[in-house]
Amino acid sequence: MKAEDVRFMWLMVFFDLPVKSKEQRRGATRFRNFLRDDGFIMLQYSVYARICRGQDAVEKHTKRVRLQLPKEGSVRTLQITDKQYGRMELMLGLAPKTERVGASQMVLL
């Protein structure tokens, strides 16, 4: 496959995990740490995303997420093209110190 034929995709993970008990909090923390260690960036507290080089990489990382599912809660994945991801609009009141809005994109500091 030629370099120009590669289609970059974004894999997004959305989750809602219970955190009432100490064990649940540990499970949620383990899951977030797994996502970070697997190359995902946090967009919001329970929304993570990573860039993937092609459909095979999306499937590989989706499988990894599936293997790390916590006992309780819900996890969803969504794959979108790089072009679609680039059309994301960030709307902020007061921007946190870790984010800055550029002309048409968000920059993580």
PDB file of N, CA and C in Angstrom:
ATOM      1  N   MET A   1       0.837  -1.180   0.000  1.00  0.00           N
ATOM      2  CA  MET A   1       0.000   0.000   0.000  1.00  0.00           C
ATOM      3  C   MET A   1       0.883   1.245   0.000  1.00  0.00           C
ATOM      4  N   LYS A   2       0.568   2.164  -0.876  1.00  0.00           N
ATOM      5  CA  LYS A   2       1.329   3.404  -0.975  1.00  0.00           C
ATOM      6  C   LYS A   2       0.987   4.316   0.195  1.00  0.00           C
ATOM      7  N   ALA A   3       1.929   5.187   0.551  1.00  0.00           N
ATOM      8  CA  ALA A   3       1.717   6.112   1.665  1.00  0.00           C
ATOM      9  C   ALA A   3       0.487   6.976   1.432  1.00  0.00           C
ATOM     10  N   GLU A   4       0.261   7.389   0.183  1.00  0.00           N
ATOM     11  CA  GLU A   4      -0.890   8.245  -0.086  1.00  0.00           C
ATOM     12  C   GLU A   4      -2.218   7.486  -0.012  1.00  0.00           C
ATOM     13  N   ASP A   5      -2.165   6.140  -0.005  1.00  0.00           N
ATOM     14  CA  ASP A   5      -3.374   5.327   0.097  1.00  0.00           C
ATOM     15  C   ASP A   5      -3.775   5.051   1.538  1.00  0.00           C
ATOM     16  N   VAL A   6      -2.929   5.390   2.488  1.00  0.00           N
ATOM     17  CA  VAL A   6      -3.220   5.136   3.897  1.00  0.00           C
ATOM     18  C   VAL A   6      -4.307   6.089   4.363  1.00  0.00           C
ATOM     19  N   ARG A   7      -5.295   5.544   5.026  1.00  0.00           N
ATOM     20  CA  ARG A   7      -6.390   6.369   5.547  1.00  0.00           C
ATOM     21  C   ARG A   7      -6.284   6.404   7.063  1.00  0.00           C
ATOM     22  N   PHE A   8      -6.011   7.580   7.577  1.00  0.00           N
ATOM     23  CA  PHE A   8      -5.926   7.734   9.021  1.00  0.00           C
ATOM     24  C   PHE A   8      -7.331   7.814   9.599  1.00  0.00           C
ATOM     25  N   MET A   9      -7.538   7.101  10.685  1.00  0.00           N
ATOM     26  CA  MET A   9      -8.828   7.036  11.359  1.00  0.00           C
ATOM     27  C   MET A   9      -8.623   7.397  12.822  1.00  0.00           C
ATOM     28  N   TRP A  10      -9.651   7.924  13.427  1.00  0.00           N
ATOM     29  CA  TRP A  10      -9.653   8.193  14.852  1.00  0.00           C
ATOM     30  C   TRP A  10     -10.570   7.182  15.514  1.00  0.00           C
ATOM     31  N   LEU A  11     -10.085   6.591  16.595  1.00  0.00           N
ATOM     32  CA  LEU A  11     -10.892   5.682  17.398  1.00  0.00           C
ATOM     33  C   LEU A  11     -11.213   6.420  18.692  1.00  0.00           C
ATOM     34  N   MET A  12     -12.496   6.585  18.948  1.00  0.00           N
ATOM     35  CA  MET A  12     -12.929   7.286  20.152  1.00  0.00           C
ATOM     36  C   MET A  12     -13.559   6.284  21.103  1.00  0.00           C
ATOM     37  N   VAL A  13     -13.294   6.478  22.388  1.00  0.00           N
ATOM     38  CA  VAL A  13     -13.853   5.617  23.432  1.00  0.00           C
ATOM     39  C   VAL A  13     -14.620   6.505  24.400  1.00  0.00           C
ATOM     40  N   PHE A  14     -15.881   6.154  24.598  1.00  0.00           N
ATOM     41  CA  PHE A  14     -16.750   6.862  25.534  1.00  0.00           C
ATOM     42  C   PHE A  14     -17.109   5.872  26.632  1.00  0.00           C
ATOM     43  N   PHE A  15     -17.036   6.286  27.873  1.00  0.00           N
ATOM     44  CA  PHE A  15     -17.388   5.340  28.932  1.00  0.00           C
ATOM     45  C   PHE A  15     -18.063   6.022  30.102  1.00  0.00           C
ATOM     46  N   ASP A  16     -18.884   5.236  30.777  1.00  0.00           N
ATOM     47  CA  ASP A  16     -19.574   5.652  31.984  1.00  0.00           C
ATOM     48  C   ASP A  16     -19.388   4.509  32.972  1.00  0.00           C
ATOM     49  N   LEU A  17     -18.476   4.704  33.910  1.00  0.00           N
ATOM     50  CA  LEU A  17     -18.138   3.654  34.858  1.00  0.00           C
ATOM     51  C   LEU A  17     -18.530   4.085  36.269  1.00  0.00           C
ATOM     52  N   PRO A  18     -19.069   3.139  37.045  1.00  0.00           N
ATOM     53  CA  PRO A  18     -19.439   3.485  38.424  1.00  0.00           C
ATOM     54  C   PRO A  18     -18.190   3.720  39.272  1.00  0.00           C
ATOM     55  N   VAL A  19     -18.295   4.649  40.216  1.00  0.00           N
ATOM     56  CA  VAL A  19     -17.150   4.977  41.087  1.00  0.00           C
ATOM     57  C   VAL A  19     -17.583   5.136  42.543  1.00  0.00           C
ATOM     58  N   LYS A  20     -18.631   4.425  42.941  1.00  0.00           N
ATOM     59  CA  LYS A  20     -19.132   4.557  44.314  1.00  0.00           C
ATOM     60  C   LYS A  20     -18.255   3.817  45.323  1.00  0.00           C
ATOM     61  N   SER A  21     -17.827   2.631  44.988  1.00  0.00           N
ATOM     62  CA  SER A  21     -17.003   1.857  45.930  1.00  0.00           C
ATOM     63  C   SER A  21     -15.524   1.995  45.571  1.00  0.00           C
ATOM     64  N   LYS A  22     -14.681   1.616  46.521  1.00  0.00           N
ATOM     65  CA  LYS A  22     -13.235   1.676  46.289  1.00  0.00           C
ATOM     66  C   LYS A  22     -12.838   0.767  45.121  1.00  0.00           C
ATOM     67  N   GLU A  23     -13.433  -0.412  45.051  1.00  0.00           N
ATOM     68  CA  GLU A  23     -13.133  -1.345  43.952  1.00  0.00           C
ATOM     69  C   GLU A  23     -13.558  -0.767  42.600  1.00  0.00           C
ATOM     70  N   GLN A  24     -14.712  -0.105  42.549  1.00  0.00           N
ATOM     71  CA  GLN A  24     -15.181   0.511  41.304  1.00  0.00           C
ATOM     72  C   GLN A  24     -14.246   1.643  40.877  1.00  0.00           C
ATOM     73  N   ARG A  25     -13.804   2.452  41.836  1.00  0.00           N
ATOM     74  CA  ARG A  25     -12.872   3.542  41.511  1.00  0.00           C
ATOM     75  C   ARG A  25     -11.563   2.977  40.971  1.00  0.00           C
ATOM     76  N   ARG A  26     -11.075   1.904  41.576  1.00  0.00           N
ATOM     77  CA  ARG A  26      -9.852   1.255  41.083  1.00  0.00           C
ATOM     78  C   ARG A  26     -10.039   0.755  39.658  1.00  0.00           C
ATOM     79  N   GLY A  27     -11.189   0.127  39.388  1.00  0.00           N
ATOM     80  CA  GLY A  27     -11.467  -0.378  38.043  1.00  0.00           C
ATOM     81  C   GLY A  27     -11.511   0.740  37.014  1.00  0.00           C
ATOM     82  N   ALA A  28     -12.151   1.855  37.368  1.00  0.00           N
ATOM     83  CA  ALA A  28     -12.235   2.994  36.455  1.00  0.00           C
ATOM     84  C   ALA A  28     -10.849   3.588  36.220  1.00  0.00           C
ATOM     85  N   THR A  29     -10.046   3.688  37.266  1.00  0.00           N
ATOM     86  CA  THR A  29      -8.684   4.221  37.133  1.00  0.00           C
ATOM     87  C   THR A  29      -7.828   3.304  36.278  1.00  0.00           C
ATOM     88  N   ARG A  30      -7.943   1.999  36.490  1.00  0.00           N
ATOM     89  CA  ARG A  30      -7.178   1.039  35.662  1.00  0.00           C
ATOM     90  C   ARG A  30      -7.552   1.192  34.194  1.00  0.00           C
ATOM     91  N   PHE A  31      -8.837   1.364  33.919  1.00  0.00           N
ATOM     92  CA  PHE A  31      -9.287   1.495  32.537  1.00  0.00           C
ATOM     93  C   PHE A  31      -8.741   2.773  31.910  1.00  0.00           C
ATOM     94  N   ARG A  32      -8.832   3.897  32.630  1.00  0.00           N
ATOM     95  CA  ARG A  32      -8.279   5.161  32.111  1.00  0.00           C
ATOM     96  C   ARG A  32      -6.771   5.054  31.900  1.00  0.00           C
ATOM     97  N   ASN A  33      -6.065   4.429  32.831  1.00  0.00           N
ATOM     98  CA  ASN A  33      -4.618   4.255  32.674  1.00  0.00           C
ATOM     99  C   ASN A  33      -4.285   3.373  31.479  1.00  0.00           C
ATOM    100  N   PHE A  34      -5.089   2.327  31.260  1.00  0.00           N
ATOM    101  CA  PHE A  34      -4.886   1.486  30.081  1.00  0.00           C
ATOM    102  C   PHE A  34      -5.014   2.318  28.806  1.00  0.00           C
ATOM    103  N   LEU A  35      -6.075   3.132  28.729  1.00  0.00           N
ATOM    104  CA  LEU A  35      -6.288   3.956  27.531  1.00  0.00           C
ATOM    105  C   LEU A  35      -5.096   4.877  27.299  1.00  0.00           C
ATOM    106  N   ARG A  36      -4.650   5.535  28.349  1.00  0.00           N
ATOM    107  CA  ARG A  36      -3.505   6.448  28.228  1.00  0.00           C
ATOM    108  C   ARG A  36      -2.257   5.684  27.768  1.00  0.00           C
ATOM    109  N   ASP A  37      -2.010   4.528  28.374  1.00  0.00           N
ATOM    110  CA  ASP A  37      -0.828   3.732  28.019  1.00  0.00           C
ATOM    111  C   ASP A  37      -0.906   3.171  26.601  1.00  0.00           C
ATOM    112  N   ASP A  38      -2.115   3.027  26.070  1.00  0.00           N
ATOM    113  CA  ASP A  38      -2.304   2.503  24.715  1.00  0.00           C
ATOM    114  C   ASP A  38      -2.330   3.627  23.671  1.00  0.00           C
ATOM    115  N   GLY A  39      -1.985   4.840  24.085  1.00  0.00           N
ATOM    116  CA  GLY A  39      -1.853   5.930  23.122  1.00  0.00           C
ATOM    117  C   GLY A  39      -3.066   6.816  22.952  1.00  0.00           C
ATOM    118  N   PHE A  40      -4.087   6.632  23.767  1.00  0.00           N
ATOM    119  CA  PHE A  40      -5.268   7.488  23.692  1.00  0.00           C
ATOM    120  C   PHE A  40      -4.989   8.801  24.414  1.00  0.00           C
ATOM    121  N   ILE A  41      -5.625   9.864  23.944  1.00  0.00           N
ATOM    122  CA  ILE A  41      -5.556  11.151  24.632  1.00  0.00           C
ATOM    123  C   ILE A  41      -6.938  11.449  25.207  1.00  0.00           C
ATOM    124  N   MET A  42      -6.960  12.106  26.328  1.00  0.00           N
ATOM    125  CA  MET A  42      -8.227  12.436  26.957  1.00  0.00           C
ATOM    126  C   MET A  42      -8.792  13.710  26.343  1.00  0.00           C
ATOM    127  N   LEU A  43      -9.995  13.609  25.768  1.00  0.00           N
ATOM    128  CA  LEU A  43     -10.691  14.782  25.242  1.00  0.00           C
ATOM    129  C   LEU A  43     -11.562  15.402  26.325  1.00  0.00           C
ATOM    130  N   GLN A  44     -12.199  14.553  27.096  1.00  0.00           N
ATOM    131  CA  GLN A  44     -12.978  14.927  28.266  1.00  0.00           C
ATOM    132  C   GLN A  44     -12.762  13.801  29.259  1.00  0.00           C
ATOM    133  N   TYR A  45     -13.261  13.949  30.477  1.00  0.00           N
ATOM    134  CA  TYR A  45     -12.940  12.980  31.507  1.00  0.00           C
ATOM    135  C   TYR A  45     -13.275  11.546  31.102  1.00  0.00           C
ATOM    136  N   SER A  46     -14.361  11.317  30.417  1.00  0.00           N
ATOM    137  CA  SER A  46     -14.712   9.954  30.026  1.00  0.00           C
ATOM    138  C   SER A  46     -14.795   9.786  28.508  1.00  0.00           C
ATOM    139  N   VAL A  47     -14.038  10.611  27.786  1.00  0.00           N
ATOM    140  CA  VAL A  47     -13.965  10.518  26.327  1.00  0.00           C
ATOM    141  C   VAL A  47     -12.493  10.561  25.924  1.00  0.00           C
ATOM    142  N   TYR A  48     -12.032   9.496  25.314  1.00  0.00           N
ATOM    143  CA  TYR A  48     -10.637   9.378  24.886  1.00  0.00           C
ATOM    144  C   TYR A  48     -10.594   9.110  23.391  1.00  0.00           C
ATOM    145  N   ALA A  49      -9.504   9.489  22.737  1.00  0.00           N
ATOM    146  CA  ALA A  49      -9.362   9.270  21.295  1.00  0.00           C
ATOM    147  C   ALA A  49      -7.908   8.979  20.959  1.00  0.00           C
ATOM    148  N   ARG A  50      -7.710   8.240  19.885  1.00  0.00           N
ATOM    149  CA  ARG A  50      -6.365   8.010  19.374  1.00  0.00           C
ATOM    150  C   ARG A  50      -6.425   7.913  17.860  1.00  0.00           C
ATOM    151  N   ILE A  51      -5.330   8.307  17.246  1.00  0.00           N
ATOM    152  CA  ILE A  51      -5.217   8.214  15.792  1.00  0.00           C
ATOM    153  C   ILE A  51      -4.748   6.803  15.449  1.00  0.00           C
ATOM    154  N   CYS A  52      -5.275   6.256  14.374  1.00  0.00           N
ATOM    155  CA  CYS A  52      -4.895   4.920  13.921  1.00  0.00           C
ATOM    156  C   CYS A  52      -4.568   4.995  12.435  1.00  0.00           C
ATOM    157  N   ARG A  53      -3.600   4.232  12.033  1.00  0.00           N
ATOM    158  CA  ARG A  53      -3.192   4.195  10.625  1.00  0.00           C
ATOM    159  C   ARG A  53      -3.911   3.049   9.926  1.00  0.00           C
ATOM    160  N   GLY A  54      -5.125   3.310   9.490  1.00  0.00           N
ATOM    161  CA  GLY A  54      -5.892   2.326   8.750  1.00  0.00           C
ATOM    162  C   GLY A  54      -6.845   1.512   9.602  1.00  0.00           C
ATOM    163  N   GLN A  55      -7.699   0.780   8.922  1.00  0.00           N
ATOM    164  CA  GLN A  55      -8.745  -0.015   9.563  1.00  0.00           C
ATOM    165  C   GLN A  55      -8.174  -1.135  10.424  1.00  0.00           C
ATOM    166  N   ASP A  56      -7.068  -1.732   9.999  1.00  0.00           N
ATOM    167  CA  ASP A  56      -6.465  -2.808  10.798  1.00  0.00           C
ATOM    168  C   ASP A  56      -6.063  -2.311  12.177  1.00  0.00           C
ATOM    169  N   ALA A  57      -5.501  -1.120  12.250  1.00  0.00           N
ATOM    170  CA  ALA A  57      -5.099  -0.551  13.538  1.00  0.00           C
ATOM    171  C   ALA A  57      -6.328  -0.238  14.396  1.00  0.00           C
ATOM    172  N   VAL A  58      -7.399   0.242  13.782  1.00  0.00           N
ATOM    173  CA  VAL A  58      -8.637   0.511  14.516  1.00  0.00           C
ATOM    174  C   VAL A  58      -9.135  -0.782  15.146  1.00  0.00           C
ATOM    175  N   GLU A  59      -9.156  -1.841  14.369  1.00  0.00           N
ATOM    176  CA  GLU A  59      -9.636  -3.132  14.876  1.00  0.00           C
ATOM    177  C   GLU A  59      -8.728  -3.658  15.980  1.00  0.00           C
ATOM    178  N   LYS A  60      -7.421  -3.482  15.849  1.00  0.00           N
ATOM    179  CA  LYS A  60      -6.472  -3.931  16.873  1.00  0.00           C
ATOM    180  C   LYS A  60      -6.730  -3.220  18.195  1.00  0.00           C
ATOM    181  N   HIS A  61      -6.898  -1.900  18.153  1.00  0.00           N
ATOM    182  CA  HIS A  61      -7.093  -1.138  19.386  1.00  0.00           C
ATOM    183  C   HIS A  61      -8.495  -1.330  19.959  1.00  0.00           C
ATOM    184  N   THR A  62      -9.485  -1.559  19.108  1.00  0.00           N
ATOM    185  CA  THR A  62     -10.829  -1.884  19.594  1.00  0.00           C
ATOM    186  C   THR A  62     -10.793  -3.202  20.362  1.00  0.00           C
ATOM    187  N   LYS A  63     -10.057  -4.172  19.848  1.00  0.00           N
ATOM    188  CA  LYS A  63      -9.922  -5.464  20.531  1.00  0.00           C
ATOM    189  C   LYS A  63      -9.229  -5.281  21.880  1.00  0.00           C
ATOM    190  N   ARG A  64      -8.200  -4.431  21.920  1.00  0.00           N
ATOM    191  CA  ARG A  64      -7.509  -4.177  23.190  1.00  0.00           C
ATOM    192  C   ARG A  64      -8.453  -3.553  24.207  1.00  0.00           C
ATOM    193  N   VAL A  65      -9.280  -2.611  23.758  1.00  0.00           N
ATOM    194  CA  VAL A  65     -10.256  -1.990  24.661  1.00  0.00           C
ATOM    195  C   VAL A  65     -11.211  -3.054  25.183  1.00  0.00           C
ATOM    196  N   ARG A  66     -11.698  -3.894  24.294  1.00  0.00           N
ATOM    197  CA  ARG A  66     -12.640  -4.945  24.682  1.00  0.00           C
ATOM    198  C   ARG A  66     -12.037  -5.864  25.753  1.00  0.00           C
ATOM    199  N   LEU A  67     -10.751  -6.150  25.637  1.00  0.00           N
ATOM    200  CA  LEU A  67     -10.090  -7.036  26.608  1.00  0.00           C
ATOM    201  C   LEU A  67      -9.899  -6.372  27.974  1.00  0.00           C
ATOM    202  N   GLN A  68      -9.987  -5.055  28.034  1.00  0.00           N
ATOM    203  CA  GLN A  68      -9.766  -4.317  29.282  1.00  0.00           C
ATOM    204  C   GLN A  68     -11.063  -3.823  29.932  1.00  0.00           C
ATOM    205  N   LEU A  69     -12.201  -4.278  29.441  1.00  0.00           N
ATOM    206  CA  LEU A  69     -13.479  -3.787  29.961  1.00  0.00           C
ATOM    207  C   LEU A  69     -13.589  -4.006  31.463  1.00  0.00           C
ATOM    208  N   PRO A  70     -13.995  -2.991  32.198  1.00  0.00           N
ATOM    209  CA  PRO A  70     -14.255  -3.164  33.630  1.00  0.00           C
ATOM    210  C   PRO A  70     -15.473  -4.062  33.842  1.00  0.00           C
ATOM    211  N   LYS A  71     -15.614  -4.569  35.046  1.00  0.00           N
ATOM    212  CA  LYS A  71     -16.727  -5.472  35.359  1.00  0.00           C
ATOM    213  C   LYS A  71     -18.081  -4.784  35.218  1.00  0.00           C
ATOM    214  N   GLU A  72     -18.126  -3.500  35.571  1.00  0.00           N
ATOM    215  CA  GLU A  72     -19.386  -2.772  35.554  1.00  0.00           C
ATOM    216  C   GLU A  72     -19.264  -1.530  34.675  1.00  0.00           C
ATOM    217  N   GLY A  73     -20.419  -0.988  34.271  1.00  0.00           N
ATOM    218  CA  GLY A  73     -20.410   0.233  33.491  1.00  0.00           C
ATOM    219  C   GLY A  73     -20.575  -0.031  32.010  1.00  0.00           C
ATOM    220  N   SER A  74     -20.516   1.040  31.234  1.00  0.00           N
ATOM    221  CA  SER A  74     -20.664   0.903  29.788  1.00  0.00           C
ATOM    222  C   SER A  74     -19.521   1.603  29.073  1.00  0.00           C
ATOM    223  N   VAL A  75     -19.107   0.986  27.973  1.00  0.00           N
ATOM    224  CA  VAL A  75     -18.024   1.514  27.143  1.00  0.00           C
ATOM    225  C   VAL A  75     -18.495   1.445  25.698  1.00  0.00           C
ATOM    226  N   ARG A  76     -18.273   2.530  24.960  1.00  0.00           N
ATOM    227  CA  ARG A  76     -18.627   2.566  23.541  1.00  0.00           C
ATOM    228  C   ARG A  76     -17.418   3.037  22.754  1.00  0.00           C
ATOM    229  N   THR A  77     -17.298   2.542  21.538  1.00  0.00           N
ATOM    230  CA  THR A  77     -16.252   3.039  20.643  1.00  0.00           C
ATOM    231  C   THR A  77     -16.911   3.590  19.378  1.00  0.00           C
ATOM    232  N   LEU A  78     -16.206   4.513  18.754  1.00  0.00           N
ATOM    233  CA  LEU A  78     -16.668   5.107  17.500  1.00  0.00           C
ATOM    234  C   LEU A  78     -15.443   5.389  16.656  1.00  0.00           C
ATOM    235  N   GLN A  79     -15.489   4.987  15.409  1.00  0.00           N
ATOM    236  CA  GLN A  79     -14.381   5.312  14.511  1.00  0.00           C
ATOM    237  C   GLN A  79     -14.844   6.346  13.503  1.00  0.00           C
ATOM    238  N   ILE A  80     -13.985   7.331  13.286  1.00  0.00           N
ATOM    239  CA  ILE A  80     -14.277   8.384  12.319  1.00  0.00           C
ATOM    240  C   ILE A  80     -13.014   8.668  11.520  1.00  0.00           C
ATOM    241  N   THR A  81     -13.190   9.262  10.362  1.00  0.00           N
ATOM    242  CA  THR A  81     -12.028   9.589   9.539  1.00  0.00           C
ATOM    243  C   THR A  81     -11.303  10.795  10.124  1.00  0.00           C
ATOM    244  N   ASP A  82     -10.065  10.974   9.710  1.00  0.00           N
ATOM    245  CA  ASP A  82      -9.283  12.120  10.154  1.00  0.00           C
ATOM    246  C   ASP A  82      -9.952  13.427   9.709  1.00  0.00           C
ATOM    247  N   LYS A  83     -10.540  13.405   8.525  1.00  0.00           N
ATOM    248  CA  LYS A  83     -11.225  14.596   8.014  1.00  0.00           C
ATOM    249  C   LYS A  83     -12.429  14.943   8.888  1.00  0.00           C
ATOM    250  N   GLN A  84     -13.203  13.926   9.275  1.00  0.00           N
ATOM    251  CA  GLN A  84     -14.340  14.167  10.155  1.00  0.00           C
ATOM    252  C   GLN A  84     -13.874  14.699  11.512  1.00  0.00           C
ATOM    253  N   TYR A  85     -12.819  14.114  12.056  1.00  0.00           N
ATOM    254  CA  TYR A  85     -12.276  14.563  13.338  1.00  0.00           C
ATOM    255  C   TYR A  85     -11.834  16.021  13.246  1.00  0.00           C
ATOM    256  N   GLY A  86     -11.265  16.386  12.121  1.00  0.00           N
ATOM    257  CA  GLY A  86     -10.807  17.755  11.929  1.00  0.00           C
ATOM    258  C   GLY A  86     -11.929  18.772  11.906  1.00  0.00           C
ATOM    259  N   ARG A  87     -13.148  18.312  11.668  1.00  0.00           N
ATOM    260  CA  ARG A  87     -14.301  19.221  11.674  1.00  0.00           C
ATOM    261  C   ARG A  87     -14.920  19.378  13.063  1.00  0.00           C
ATOM    262  N   MET A  88     -14.309  18.737  14.067  1.00  0.00           N
ATOM    263  CA  MET A  88     -14.810  18.885  15.424  1.00  0.00           C
ATOM    264  C   MET A  88     -14.692  20.346  15.842  1.00  0.00           C
ATOM    265  N   GLU A  89     -15.702  20.834  16.508  1.00  0.00           N
ATOM    266  CA  GLU A  89     -15.681  22.208  16.975  1.00  0.00           C
ATOM    267  C   GLU A  89     -15.612  22.204  18.490  1.00  0.00           C
ATOM    268  N   LEU A  90     -14.647  22.890  19.032  1.00  0.00           N
ATOM    269  CA  LEU A  90     -14.482  22.997  20.475  1.00  0.00           C
ATOM    270  C   LEU A  90     -15.118  24.296  20.932  1.00  0.00           C
ATOM    271  N   MET A  91     -16.038  24.192  21.868  1.00  0.00           N
ATOM    272  CA  MET A  91     -16.711  25.370  22.408  1.00  0.00           C
ATOM    273  C   MET A  91     -16.442  25.414  23.899  1.00  0.00           C
ATOM    274  N   LEU A  92     -15.824  26.494  24.342  1.00  0.00           N
ATOM    275  CA  LEU A  92     -15.448  26.617  25.742  1.00  0.00           C
ATOM    276  C   LEU A  92     -15.993  27.898  26.340  1.00  0.00           C
ATOM    277  N   GLY A  93     -16.294  27.832  27.625  1.00  0.00           N
ATOM    278  CA  GLY A  93     -16.534  29.052  28.372  1.00  0.00           C
ATOM    279  C   GLY A  93     -15.147  29.601  28.681  1.00  0.00           C
ATOM    280  N   LEU A  94     -14.686  29.368  29.870  1.00  0.00           N
ATOM    281  CA  LEU A  94     -13.313  29.712  30.236  1.00  0.00           C
ATOM    282  C   LEU A  94     -12.458  28.481  29.969  1.00  0.00           C
ATOM    283  N   ALA A  95     -11.481  28.601  29.099  1.00  0.00           N
ATOM    284  CA  ALA A  95     -10.642  27.469  28.725  1.00  0.00           C
ATOM    285  C   ALA A  95      -9.765  27.052  29.896  1.00  0.00           C
ATOM    286  N   PRO A  96      -9.694  25.732  30.182  1.00  0.00           N
ATOM    287  CA  PRO A  96      -8.751  25.271  31.199  1.00  0.00           C
ATOM    288  C   PRO A  96      -7.322  25.532  30.747  1.00  0.00           C
ATOM    289  N   LYS A  97      -6.399  25.484  31.671  1.00  0.00           N
ATOM    290  CA  LYS A  97      -4.998  25.762  31.360  1.00  0.00           C
ATOM    291  C   LYS A  97      -4.428  24.783  30.342  1.00  0.00           C
ATOM    292  N   THR A  98      -5.013  23.586  30.223  1.00  0.00           N
ATOM    293  CA  THR A  98      -4.475  22.574  29.323  1.00  0.00           C
ATOM    294  C   THR A  98      -5.004  22.680  27.904  1.00  0.00           C
ATOM    295  N   GLU A  99      -5.911  23.621  27.631  1.00  0.00           N
ATOM    296  CA  GLU A  99      -6.486  23.756  26.299  1.00  0.00           C
ATOM    297  C   GLU A  99      -6.441  25.199  25.829  1.00  0.00           C
ATOM    298  N   ARG A 100      -6.260  25.337  24.546  1.00  0.00           N
ATOM    299  CA  ARG A 100      -6.254  26.658  23.924  1.00  0.00           C
ATOM    300  C   ARG A 100      -6.956  26.511  22.586  1.00  0.00           C
ATOM    301  N   VAL A 101      -7.829  27.430  22.254  1.00  0.00           N
ATOM    302  CA  VAL A 101      -8.562  27.359  21.000  1.00  0.00           C
ATOM    303  C   VAL A 101      -7.800  28.143  19.950  1.00  0.00           C
ATOM    304  N   GLY A 102      -7.433  27.453  18.849  1.00  0.00           N
ATOM    305  CA  GLY A 102      -6.782  28.094  17.715  1.00  0.00           C
ATOM    306  C   GLY A 102      -7.844  28.563  16.739  1.00  0.00           C
ATOM    307  N   ALA A 103      -7.429  28.895  15.549  1.00  0.00           N
ATOM    308  CA  ALA A 103      -8.344  29.391  14.523  1.00  0.00           C
ATOM    309  C   ALA A 103      -9.499  28.414  14.303  1.00  0.00           C
ATOM    310  N   SER A 104      -9.199  27.127  14.151  1.00  0.00           N
ATOM    311  CA  SER A 104     -10.273  26.175  13.911  1.00  0.00           C
ATOM    312  C   SER A 104     -10.033  24.851  14.633  1.00  0.00           C
ATOM    313  N   GLN A 105      -9.139  24.867  15.619  1.00  0.00           N
ATOM    314  CA  GLN A 105      -8.855  23.593  16.271  1.00  0.00           C
ATOM    315  C   GLN A 105      -8.473  23.802  17.722  1.00  0.00           C
ATOM    316  N   MET A 106      -8.520  22.714  18.464  1.00  0.00           N
ATOM    317  CA  MET A 106      -8.106  22.728  19.844  1.00  0.00           C
ATOM    318  C   MET A 106      -6.651  22.270  19.906  1.00  0.00           C
ATOM    319  N   VAL A 107      -5.897  22.855  20.762  1.00  0.00           N
ATOM    320  CA  VAL A 107      -4.513  22.460  20.949  1.00  0.00           C
ATOM    321  C   VAL A 107      -4.353  22.022  22.384  1.00  0.00           C
ATOM    322  N   LEU A 108      -3.903  20.775  22.612  1.00  0.00           N
ATOM    323  CA  LEU A 108      -3.626  20.299  23.954  1.00  0.00           C
ATOM    324  C   LEU A 108      -2.234  20.722  24.323  1.00  0.00           C
ATOM    325  N   LEU A 109      -2.087  21.363  25.452  1.00  0.00           N
ATOM    326  CA  LEU A 109      -0.779  21.850  25.886  1.00  0.00           C
ATOM    327  C   LEU A 109      -0.092  20.835  26.767  1.00  0.00           C
TER     328      LEU A 109
END
